[in-house]
């Protein structure tokens, strides 16, 4: 059995370090110890050179370290690495700067230097307010109140009164942010597990949950973070319900929030990146071809800025979302073969970032790549990517699990694999029914495929025409057309009716849409 690189946290941390961070650590540890022959440096060097973590191999490389010693040394090395990173990155991150201010203020207070502590807390308060960091502000005010309550500091009566009102105001703000961020998180959790609302029962459940957790007067919200989580909540609420116009409206508000306060892009880069991803998805769902292209260019330009490249998280997230958007653009425009040119680079990066990218993102990429191959007519390769989803865990994205099986079935139909189609139709139908993922469109699809066994290839075209007439009438119905969000079934059927490739059908629709604008 191959050693598992994902089993050791310290090894993961060392693998994530950049050259500058490794160099800084060496200088930090040697300066703090004064001993060039430290065991933890030897341990660090040995781990740094390993491709995969294997404890037996590691101990062979470190003859002076016994197995019982290894656990303690690894723990010590991990603490020193984090201390080194904190020192190196403290000026790059507002949260770290605020933590540092609080640490210094507490140290000075414990030394009895109360007035000096209050001066640092005043600086921390200004920094927290400028960056909307109210959780830190609450800690700063808590320490200020403690000092003012326990000691005579000669502060004015006005200042002590302000402290009291500030504490009350911040407490209310934190309560609203907590409630809204919880709502956004739980809605996102629902989507990751289930995908879009499948029926009226799902719709009713989401609506009830959303209204129960929304603040009484959302229109009265004015603070940056309150607005941010409010817009996020509305985004997920709309996206789950497939109200794509509302989804666009609130993802646009999300980005406008950052455009109005550009400083917050570097403070909350992760939220900005996620907002751009949602805005691109909204343009994709509404087929806003020009706006999609403009937003993608803006996002690509942002990916080269210091804010986007400062940390591994941001680099990885921008990679994931930009490349997801690039594939979406090719799916939307019908340029499937051009989209496949991105696949080698995407797969190379997915392998490079495997420690940091969750299974959900990989699942989505596999599905999108499979649809590119399907659209380009390479059904066998499409099946290979769909198998990765079908053979994987079924507790994530039930919707993609279902539609991966449906596209897999259609790909075999295209290949003429009639010997397994009857089995696949029964298997996929049972799976989708079990997952409560059958709509009128899928029912019509299964009915057509079963009937196709009895029809000769020369007489199949009229049946495709009948099938197209059936599904076209549901094109504007939210619950009956979830399949259109995963596979453009109408364009596929039209390609059979008009005897043209799917790419040509979609490209013609794009041109017609642009002429209407």
Coordinates of C-alpha atoms in Angstrom, one line a residue:
X1 CA 0.0 0.0 0.0
X2 CA 1.3 3.5 -0.9
X3 CA 1.9 5.9 2.0
X4 CA -0.9 8.4 2.4
X5 CA 0.3 12.0 2.0
X6 CA -3.0 13.2 3.6
X7 CA -2.4 11.5 7.0
X8 CA 0.2 13.8 8.6
X9 CA -0.7 17.4 9.4
X10 CA 2.9 18.6 9.9
X11 CA 3.9 17.1 6.5
X12 CA 1.0 19.0 4.9
X13 CA 2.1 22.3 6.5
X14 CA 5.7 21.9 5.3
X15 CA 4.5 21.0 1.7
X16 CA 2.4 24.2 1.7
X17 CA 5.4 26.4 2.5
X18 CA 7.0 28.7 -0.1
X19 CA 10.7 29.2 -0.5
X20 CA 10.7 32.5 1.3
X21 CA 8.7 31.0 4.2
X22 CA 11.1 28.1 4.5
X23 CA 14.1 30.5 4.5
X24 CA 12.5 32.7 7.1
X25 CA 11.8 29.6 9.3
X26 CA 15.5 28.5 9.2
X27 CA 16.6 32.0 10.2
X28 CA 14.0 32.3 12.9
X29 CA 14.8 29.0 14.5
X30 CA 18.5 29.4 14.4
X31 CA 18.3 32.9 15.8
X32 CA 16.0 31.9 18.6
X33 CA 18.0 28.8 19.6
X34 CA 21.6 29.8 18.8
X35 CA 22.3 26.1 17.9
X36 CA 22.8 25.2 14.2
X37 CA 22.5 21.5 15.0
X38 CA 19.0 21.4 16.3
X39 CA 17.1 18.2 15.9
X40 CA 13.9 20.0 14.7
X41 CA 15.9 21.5 11.7
X42 CA 17.0 18.0 10.8
X43 CA 13.4 16.8 11.1
X44 CA 12.3 19.8 9.0
X45 CA 14.8 19.1 6.2
X46 CA 13.9 15.4 6.1
X47 CA 10.2 16.1 5.8
X48 CA 10.8 18.8 3.2
X49 CA 12.6 16.4 1.0
X50 CA 10.0 13.7 1.2
X51 CA 7.5 13.3 -1.7
X52 CA 5.1 11.2 0.5
X53 CA 4.9 10.8 4.2
X54 CA 6.2 7.5 5.5
X55 CA 7.3 7.3 9.2
X56 CA 9.6 4.3 8.7
X57 CA 11.5 6.1 6.0
X58 CA 11.6 9.2 8.0
X59 CA 13.1 7.4 11.1
X60 CA 15.8 5.9 8.8
X61 CA 16.8 9.3 7.7
X62 CA 17.1 10.5 11.3
X63 CA 19.2 7.9 13.2
X64 CA 19.6 10.1 16.2
X65 CA 15.8 10.3 16.8
X66 CA 13.9 7.4 18.3
X67 CA 10.2 6.7 17.6
X68 CA 9.1 7.9 21.0
X69 CA 10.9 11.2 20.5
X70 CA 9.5 11.7 17.1
X71 CA 5.9 12.7 18.2
X72 CA 7.3 15.4 20.6
X73 CA 9.7 16.7 18.0
X74 CA 7.0 17.0 15.4
X75 CA 4.7 18.8 17.9
X76 CA 7.6 21.3 18.7
X77 CA 8.4 21.8 15.0
X78 CA 4.8 22.5 14.2
X79 CA 4.6 25.2 16.9
X80 CA 7.8 26.8 15.8
X81 CA 6.6 26.8 12.1
X82 CA 3.4 28.5 13.1
X83 CA 5.2 31.0 15.2
X84 CA 7.6 31.8 12.3
X85 CA 4.7 32.2 9.9
X86 CA 2.8 34.5 12.3
X87 CA 5.9 36.7 12.6
X88 CA 6.4 36.8 8.8
X89 CA 2.8 37.4 7.9
X90 CA 1.7 39.7 10.7
X91 CA 1.8 42.8 8.5
X92 CA -0.1 41.2 5.7
X93 CA -3.3 40.4 7.6
X94 CA -5.5 42.8 9.6
X95 CA -6.7 40.0 11.9
X96 CA -3.1 39.1 12.9
X97 CA -2.3 42.8 13.4
X98 CA -5.3 43.2 15.7
X99 CA -4.4 40.0 17.6
X100 CA -0.9 41.4 18.1
X101 CA -2.3 44.7 19.4
X102 CA -4.5 42.8 21.9
X103 CA -1.6 40.6 23.0
X104 CA 0.6 43.7 23.6
X105 CA -2.2 45.5 25.5
X106 CA -2.7 42.5 27.8
X107 CA 1.0 42.1 28.4
X108 CA 1.3 45.8 29.4
X109 CA -1.8 45.6 31.6
X110 CA -0.5 42.6 33.4
X111 CA 2.8 44.5 34.0
X112 CA 0.7 47.2 35.6
X113 CA 1.2 49.7 32.8
X114 CA -2.5 50.5 32.4
X115 CA -2.2 53.8 30.5
X116 CA 0.2 52.3 28.0
X117 CA -2.2 49.4 27.5
X118 CA -5.1 51.8 26.9
X119 CA -3.1 53.7 24.3
X120 CA -2.5 50.5 22.3
X121 CA -6.2 49.5 22.7
X122 CA -7.1 52.9 21.2
X123 CA -5.0 52.1 18.1
X124 CA -6.5 48.7 17.9
X125 CA -10.0 50.2 18.1
X126 CA -9.3 52.6 15.2
X127 CA -7.9 49.7 13.1
X128 CA -10.8 47.4 13.9
X129 CA -13.4 50.2 13.0
X130 CA -11.6 51.0 9.7
X131 CA -11.8 47.4 8.7
X132 CA -15.2 46.5 10.1
X133 CA -13.7 44.0 12.5
X134 CA -16.4 44.2 15.2
X135 CA -15.6 40.9 16.8
X136 CA -12.1 42.2 17.6
X137 CA -13.6 45.5 18.6
X138 CA -15.7 43.7 21.2
X139 CA -12.6 42.2 22.7
X140 CA -10.8 45.6 22.7
X141 CA -13.8 47.3 24.5
X142 CA -14.1 44.4 26.9
X143 CA -10.5 45.0 28.0
X144 CA -10.9 48.8 28.1
X145 CA -14.0 48.3 30.3
X146 CA -12.1 46.0 32.6
X147 CA -9.2 48.5 33.0
X148 CA -11.6 51.5 33.5
X149 CA -13.7 49.5 36.1
X150 CA -10.9 48.2 38.2
X151 CA -8.5 51.2 38.2
X152 CA -8.5 55.0 38.3
X153 CA -7.2 56.0 34.9
X154 CA -8.3 59.7 34.9
X155 CA -10.5 59.0 31.8
X156 CA -13.3 61.5 31.2
X157 CA -16.8 60.7 32.2
X158 CA -17.8 61.1 28.6
X159 CA -15.3 58.4 27.5
X160 CA -16.7 55.9 30.0
X161 CA -20.2 56.6 28.9
X162 CA -19.2 56.1 25.3
X163 CA -17.6 52.8 26.1
X164 CA -20.9 51.6 27.5
X165 CA -23.0 52.7 24.4
X166 CA -20.3 51.3 22.1
X167 CA -20.4 47.9 23.8
X168 CA -24.2 47.8 23.5
X169 CA -24.1 48.8 19.8
X170 CA -21.4 46.2 19.0
X171 CA -23.2 43.5 20.8
X172 CA -26.3 44.0 18.6
X173 CA -24.2 44.1 15.5
X174 CA -22.4 40.8 16.4
X175 CA -25.8 39.2 17.1
X176 CA -27.1 40.2 13.6
X177 CA -23.9 39.1 11.8
X178 CA -23.9 35.8 13.6
X179 CA -27.5 35.2 12.7
X180 CA -27.0 36.1 9.0
X181 CA -23.8 34.2 8.6
X182 CA -25.4 31.1 10.1
X183 CA -28.2 31.5 7.6
X184 CA -25.9 31.8 4.7
X185 CA -23.8 28.8 5.9
X186 CA -26.8 26.5 6.4
X187 CA -28.3 27.4 3.0
X188 CA -25.0 26.6 1.4
X189 CA -24.9 23.3 3.3
X190 CA -28.4 22.5 2.0
X191 CA -27.2 23.2 -1.6
X192 CA -24.0 21.1 -1.3
X193 CA -26.0 18.2 -0.1
X194 CA -29.1 18.4 -2.3
X195 CA -28.5 20.8 -5.2
X196 CA -31.5 22.9 -6.5
X197 CA -35.0 22.6 -4.9
X198 CA -36.5 19.5 -6.5
X199 CA -40.2 20.1 -5.9
X200 CA -42.8 22.3 -4.1
X201 CA -42.0 20.6 -0.8
X202 CA -38.3 21.6 -1.1
X203 CA -39.4 25.1 -2.0
X204 CA -41.7 25.4 1.0
X205 CA -39.0 24.1 3.4
X206 CA -36.4 26.5 2.1
X207 CA -38.8 29.5 2.2
X208 CA -39.9 28.6 5.7
X209 CA -36.3 28.2 6.9
X210 CA -35.2 31.4 5.2
X211 CA -38.0 33.6 6.7
X212 CA -37.6 32.1 10.2
X213 CA -33.9 33.0 10.3
X214 CA -34.0 36.4 8.5
X215 CA -33.7 39.5 10.8
X216 CA -37.0 41.3 11.3
X217 CA -36.0 44.4 9.4
X218 CA -33.3 43.5 6.8
X219 CA -33.8 46.8 5.1
X220 CA -32.4 48.6 8.2
X221 CA -29.0 46.8 7.9
X222 CA -26.2 49.2 7.1
X223 CA -22.9 47.7 8.2
X224 CA -20.6 46.0 5.7
X225 CA -20.6 42.5 7.2
X226 CA -24.3 42.6 7.9
X227 CA -24.9 43.5 4.3
X228 CA -22.4 40.9 3.1
X229 CA -24.0 38.0 4.9
X230 CA -27.5 39.3 4.0
X231 CA -26.6 39.3 0.3
X232 CA -25.0 35.9 0.6
X233 CA -28.1 34.5 2.2
X234 CA -30.4 35.9 -0.5
X235 CA -27.9 34.5 -3.2
X236 CA -28.2 31.0 -1.9
X237 CA -31.9 31.3 -1.3
X238 CA -32.5 32.4 -4.9
X239 CA -30.0 29.9 -6.4
X240 CA -31.5 26.9 -4.6
X241 CA -35.0 28.0 -5.8
X242 CA -33.6 28.7 -9.3
X243 CA -34.8 32.2 -9.2
X244 CA -31.9 33.3 -11.3
X245 CA -32.9 36.9 -11.7
X246 CA -32.9 37.3 -7.9
X247 CA -29.6 35.4 -7.8
X248 CA -28.1 37.8 -10.2
X249 CA -29.5 40.8 -8.3
X250 CA -27.9 39.8 -5.0
X251 CA -24.6 38.5 -6.4
X252 CA -24.3 41.9 -8.1
X253 CA -25.1 43.7 -4.8
X254 CA -22.4 41.5 -3.2
X255 CA -19.7 42.7 -5.6
X256 CA -21.0 46.3 -5.4
X257 CA -20.4 46.2 -1.7
X258 CA -16.7 45.7 -2.3
X259 CA -16.6 48.2 -5.2
X260 CA -17.9 50.8 -2.8
X261 CA -15.2 49.9 -0.2
X262 CA -12.2 48.7 -2.2
X263 CA -10.1 48.4 1.0
X264 CA -12.3 45.5 2.0
X265 CA -11.1 43.5 -1.0
X266 CA -7.8 42.9 0.7
X267 CA -9.4 42.4 4.1
X268 CA -12.0 39.9 2.9
X269 CA -10.4 38.5 -0.3
X270 CA -12.1 35.1 0.1
X271 CA -15.6 36.7 0.2
X272 CA -14.8 38.8 -2.8
X273 CA -13.6 35.8 -4.8
X274 CA -16.7 33.9 -3.8
X275 CA -18.8 36.8 -4.9
X276 CA -17.2 37.0 -8.3
X277 CA -17.9 33.3 -8.7
X278 CA -21.5 33.7 -7.9
X279 CA -21.9 36.7 -10.2
X280 CA -20.4 34.7 -13.1
X281 CA -22.7 31.8 -12.3
X282 CA -25.7 34.2 -12.4
X283 CA -24.6 35.5 -15.8
X284 CA -24.3 31.9 -17.0
X285 CA -27.7 30.9 -15.7
X286 CA -29.3 33.9 -17.4
X287 CA -27.2 33.6 -20.6
X288 CA -25.8 37.1 -20.2
X289 CA -23.1 36.4 -22.8
X290 CA -21.5 39.9 -22.9
X291 CA -21.7 40.6 -19.1
X292 CA -20.3 37.1 -18.4
X293 CA -17.3 37.9 -20.6
X294 CA -16.7 41.3 -19.0
X295 CA -17.0 39.9 -15.5
X296 CA -14.6 37.0 -16.3
X297 CA -12.0 39.5 -17.7
X298 CA -12.4 41.6 -14.5
X299 CA -11.9 38.4 -12.4
X300 CA -8.9 37.3 -14.4
X301 CA -7.3 40.7 -14.0
X302 CA -7.9 40.6 -10.2
X303 CA -6.2 37.1 -10.0
X304 CA -2.9 38.8 -10.8
X305 CA -3.2 41.5 -8.0
X306 CA -1.3 41.3 -4.7
X307 CA -4.6 40.6 -2.8
X308 CA -5.3 37.5 -4.9
X309 CA -1.7 36.1 -4.9
X310 CA -0.9 36.9 -1.3
X311 CA -2.0 33.5 0.2
X312 CA -2.4 30.0 -1.0
X313 CA -6.1 29.9 -0.2
X314 CA -6.8 32.9 -2.5
X315 CA -4.6 31.6 -5.3
X316 CA -6.3 28.2 -5.2
X317 CA -9.8 29.6 -5.0
X318 CA -9.2 32.0 -7.9
X319 CA -7.9 29.1 -10.0
X320 CA -10.9 27.0 -9.2
X321 CA -13.5 29.7 -9.9
X322 CA -11.9 31.2 -13.0
X323 CA -11.4 27.8 -14.6
X324 CA -14.9 26.8 -13.7
X325 CA -16.1 30.0 -15.4
X326 CA -14.0 29.3 -18.5
X327 CA -15.6 25.9 -18.9
X328 CA -19.0 27.4 -18.3
X329 CA -18.3 30.0 -21.0
X330 CA -17.5 27.3 -23.6
X331 CA -20.6 25.3 -22.5
X332 CA -22.7 28.4 -22.9
X333 CA -21.2 29.4 -26.3
X334 CA -21.2 25.8 -27.7
X335 CA -17.4 25.9 -28.2
X336 CA -16.8 22.5 -26.6
X337 CA -13.6 21.6 -28.4
X338 CA -12.0 24.9 -27.6
X339 CA -13.0 24.4 -23.9
X340 CA -11.2 21.0 -23.9
X341 CA -7.9 22.9 -24.4
X342 CA -8.1 24.1 -20.8
X343 CA -8.5 20.5 -19.4
X344 CA -4.8 19.5 -19.2
X345 CA -3.8 22.6 -17.3
X346 CA -6.9 22.2 -15.0
X347 CA -6.0 18.6 -14.2
X348 CA -2.4 19.4 -13.6
X349 CA -3.4 22.1 -11.1
X350 CA -6.0 19.8 -9.4
X351 CA -3.2 17.3 -8.8
X352 CA -0.9 20.0 -7.5
X353 CA -3.5 21.4 -5.2
X354 CA -5.0 18.0 -4.2
X355 CA -4.3 18.6 -0.5
X356 CA -6.3 21.8 -0.5
X357 CA -9.3 21.3 -2.9
X358 CA -12.3 19.6 -1.4
X359 CA -14.1 16.6 -3.0
X360 CA -17.1 18.8 -4.0
X361 CA -14.9 21.0 -6.3
X362 CA -13.3 17.9 -7.9
X363 CA -16.8 16.4 -8.5
X364 CA -18.0 19.6 -10.2
X365 CA -14.9 19.8 -12.4
X366 CA -15.3 16.1 -13.5
X367 CA -18.9 16.8 -14.4
X368 CA -18.1 19.9 -16.4
X369 CA -15.2 18.2 -18.2
X370 CA -17.5 15.3 -19.0
X371 CA -20.1 17.6 -20.6
X372 CA -17.4 19.3 -22.7
X373 CA -16.4 15.9 -24.1
X374 CA -20.1 15.0 -24.6
X375 CA -20.7 18.3 -26.4
X376 CA -17.7 17.7 -28.7
X377 CA -18.9 14.2 -29.6
X378 CA -16.3 12.3 -27.6
X379 CA -18.7 10.1 -25.7
X380 CA -16.2 7.5 -24.6
X381 CA -14.0 10.0 -22.8
X382 CA -17.2 11.7 -21.4
X383 CA -18.1 8.3 -19.9
X384 CA -14.7 8.0 -18.3
X385 CA -15.2 11.3 -16.4
X386 CA -18.8 10.4 -15.5
X387 CA -17.6 7.1 -14.0
X388 CA -15.4 9.0 -11.6
X389 CA -18.6 10.6 -10.2
X390 CA -20.8 7.4 -10.4
X391 CA -18.2 5.3 -8.6
X392 CA -17.5 7.9 -6.0
X393 CA -19.3 8.7 -2.7
X394 CA -23.1 9.4 -3.1
X395 CA -23.5 11.5 0.0
X396 CA -22.4 14.7 -1.9
X397 CA -24.4 16.7 -4.5
X398 CA -27.3 14.3 -5.0
X399 CA -28.2 16.4 -8.1
X400 CA -24.8 15.8 -9.8
X401 CA -24.9 12.1 -8.9
X402 CA -28.3 11.8 -10.7
X403 CA -27.4 13.8 -13.8
X404 CA -24.0 12.2 -14.1
X405 CA -25.9 8.9 -14.5
X406 CA -28.4 10.4 -16.9
X407 CA -25.6 11.9 -19.2
X408 CA -23.8 8.5 -18.9
X409 CA -26.9 6.8 -20.2
X410 CA -27.3 9.3 -23.1
X411 CA -23.6 8.9 -24.0
X412 CA -24.1 5.1 -24.3
X413 CA -27.2 5.8 -26.4
X414 CA -25.1 7.9 -28.7
X415 CA -22.5 5.2 -29.0
X416 CA -25.2 2.7 -29.9
X417 CA -24.5 0.4 -27.0
X418 CA -28.0 -1.1 -27.1
X419 CA -26.9 -4.3 -25.2
X420 CA -26.5 -2.4 -22.0
X421 CA -29.0 0.4 -22.5
X422 CA -32.0 -1.5 -21.1
X423 CA -30.2 -2.2 -17.9
X424 CA -28.9 1.4 -17.6
X425 CA -32.4 2.8 -18.2
X426 CA -33.8 0.7 -15.3
X427 CA -30.8 1.4 -13.0
X428 CA -30.7 5.2 -13.6
X429 CA -34.5 5.5 -13.3
X430 CA -34.5 3.7 -10.0
X431 CA -31.6 5.8 -8.7
X432 CA -33.2 9.1 -9.6
X433 CA -36.6 8.0 -8.2
X434 CA -35.0 7.0 -5.0
X435 CA -33.3 10.4 -4.7
X436 CA -36.6 12.1 -5.6
X437 CA -34.9 13.7 -8.6
X438 CA -37.3 12.9 -11.4
X439 CA -39.0 15.7 -13.2
X440 CA -41.4 15.6 -16.2
X441 CA -38.3 16.1 -18.4
X442 CA -36.6 12.9 -17.1
X443 CA -39.8 10.9 -17.2
X444 CA -40.2 11.9 -20.9
X445 CA -36.5 11.1 -21.5
X446 CA -36.9 7.6 -20.1
X447 CA -40.1 7.0 -22.0
X448 CA -38.5 8.0 -25.3
X449 CA -35.4 5.8 -24.7
X450 CA -37.5 2.8 -23.9
X451 CA -39.6 3.3 -27.0
X452 CA -36.5 3.8 -29.2
X453 CA -35.7 0.1 -28.9
X454 CA -38.7 -0.7 -31.0
X455 CA -38.0 1.9 -33.7
X456 CA -35.6 1.5 -36.6
X457 CA -32.9 4.3 -37.0
X458 CA -34.6 5.5 -40.2
X459 CA -37.9 6.2 -38.4
X460 CA -36.4 7.7 -35.2
X461 CA -36.4 11.3 -36.3
X462 CA -40.2 11.8 -36.0
X463 CA -40.0 10.5 -32.4
X464 CA -37.3 13.0 -31.6
X465 CA -39.6 15.7 -33.0
X466 CA -42.4 14.5 -30.7
X467 CA -40.0 14.4 -27.7
X468 CA -38.8 18.0 -28.5
X469 CA -42.4 19.2 -28.5
X470 CA -43.0 17.7 -25.1
X471 CA -40.0 19.0 -23.3
X472 CA -40.0 22.5 -25.0
X473 CA -43.3 23.4 -23.3
X474 CA -41.6 23.1 -19.9
X475 CA -38.6 25.3 -20.8
X476 CA -39.8 28.2 -18.5
X477 CA -40.9 26.0 -15.6
X478 CA -38.5 26.1 -12.7
X479 CA -39.1 22.7 -11.1
X480 CA -39.4 20.8 -14.4
X481 CA -36.3 22.1 -16.0
X482 CA -33.6 21.5 -13.4
X483 CA -32.1 19.2 -16.0
X484 CA -31.4 22.2 -18.3
X485 CA -29.0 23.5 -15.6
X486 CA -26.9 20.3 -15.9
X487 CA -27.3 19.4 -19.5
X488 CA -28.8 21.3 -22.4
X489 CA -31.2 18.5 -23.3
X490 CA -33.3 20.7 -25.7
X491 CA -30.2 21.5 -27.8
X492 CA -29.3 17.8 -27.8
X493 CA -32.7 16.8 -29.1
X494 CA -32.7 19.6 -31.6
X495 CA -29.3 18.3 -32.9
X496 CA -31.1 15.0 -33.7
X497 CA -34.1 16.7 -35.3
X498 CA -32.1 19.0 -37.5
X499 CA -29.2 16.6 -38.0
X500 CA -26.5 19.1 -36.8
X501 CA -23.9 18.9 -34.0
X502 CA -25.0 20.2 -30.6
X503 CA -22.2 22.9 -30.9
X504 CA -23.7 24.3 -34.0
X505 CA -27.2 24.3 -32.5
X506 CA -26.0 26.3 -29.4
X507 CA -23.9 28.7 -31.4
X508 CA -26.9 29.5 -33.6
X509 CA -28.9 30.3 -30.5
X510 CA -26.1 32.6 -29.2
X511 CA -26.0 34.5 -32.4
X512 CA -29.8 34.9 -32.5
X513 CA -29.8 36.1 -28.9
X514 CA -27.1 38.7 -29.6
X515 CA -29.1 40.0 -32.6
X516 CA -32.1 40.6 -30.3
X517 CA -30.1 42.8 -28.0

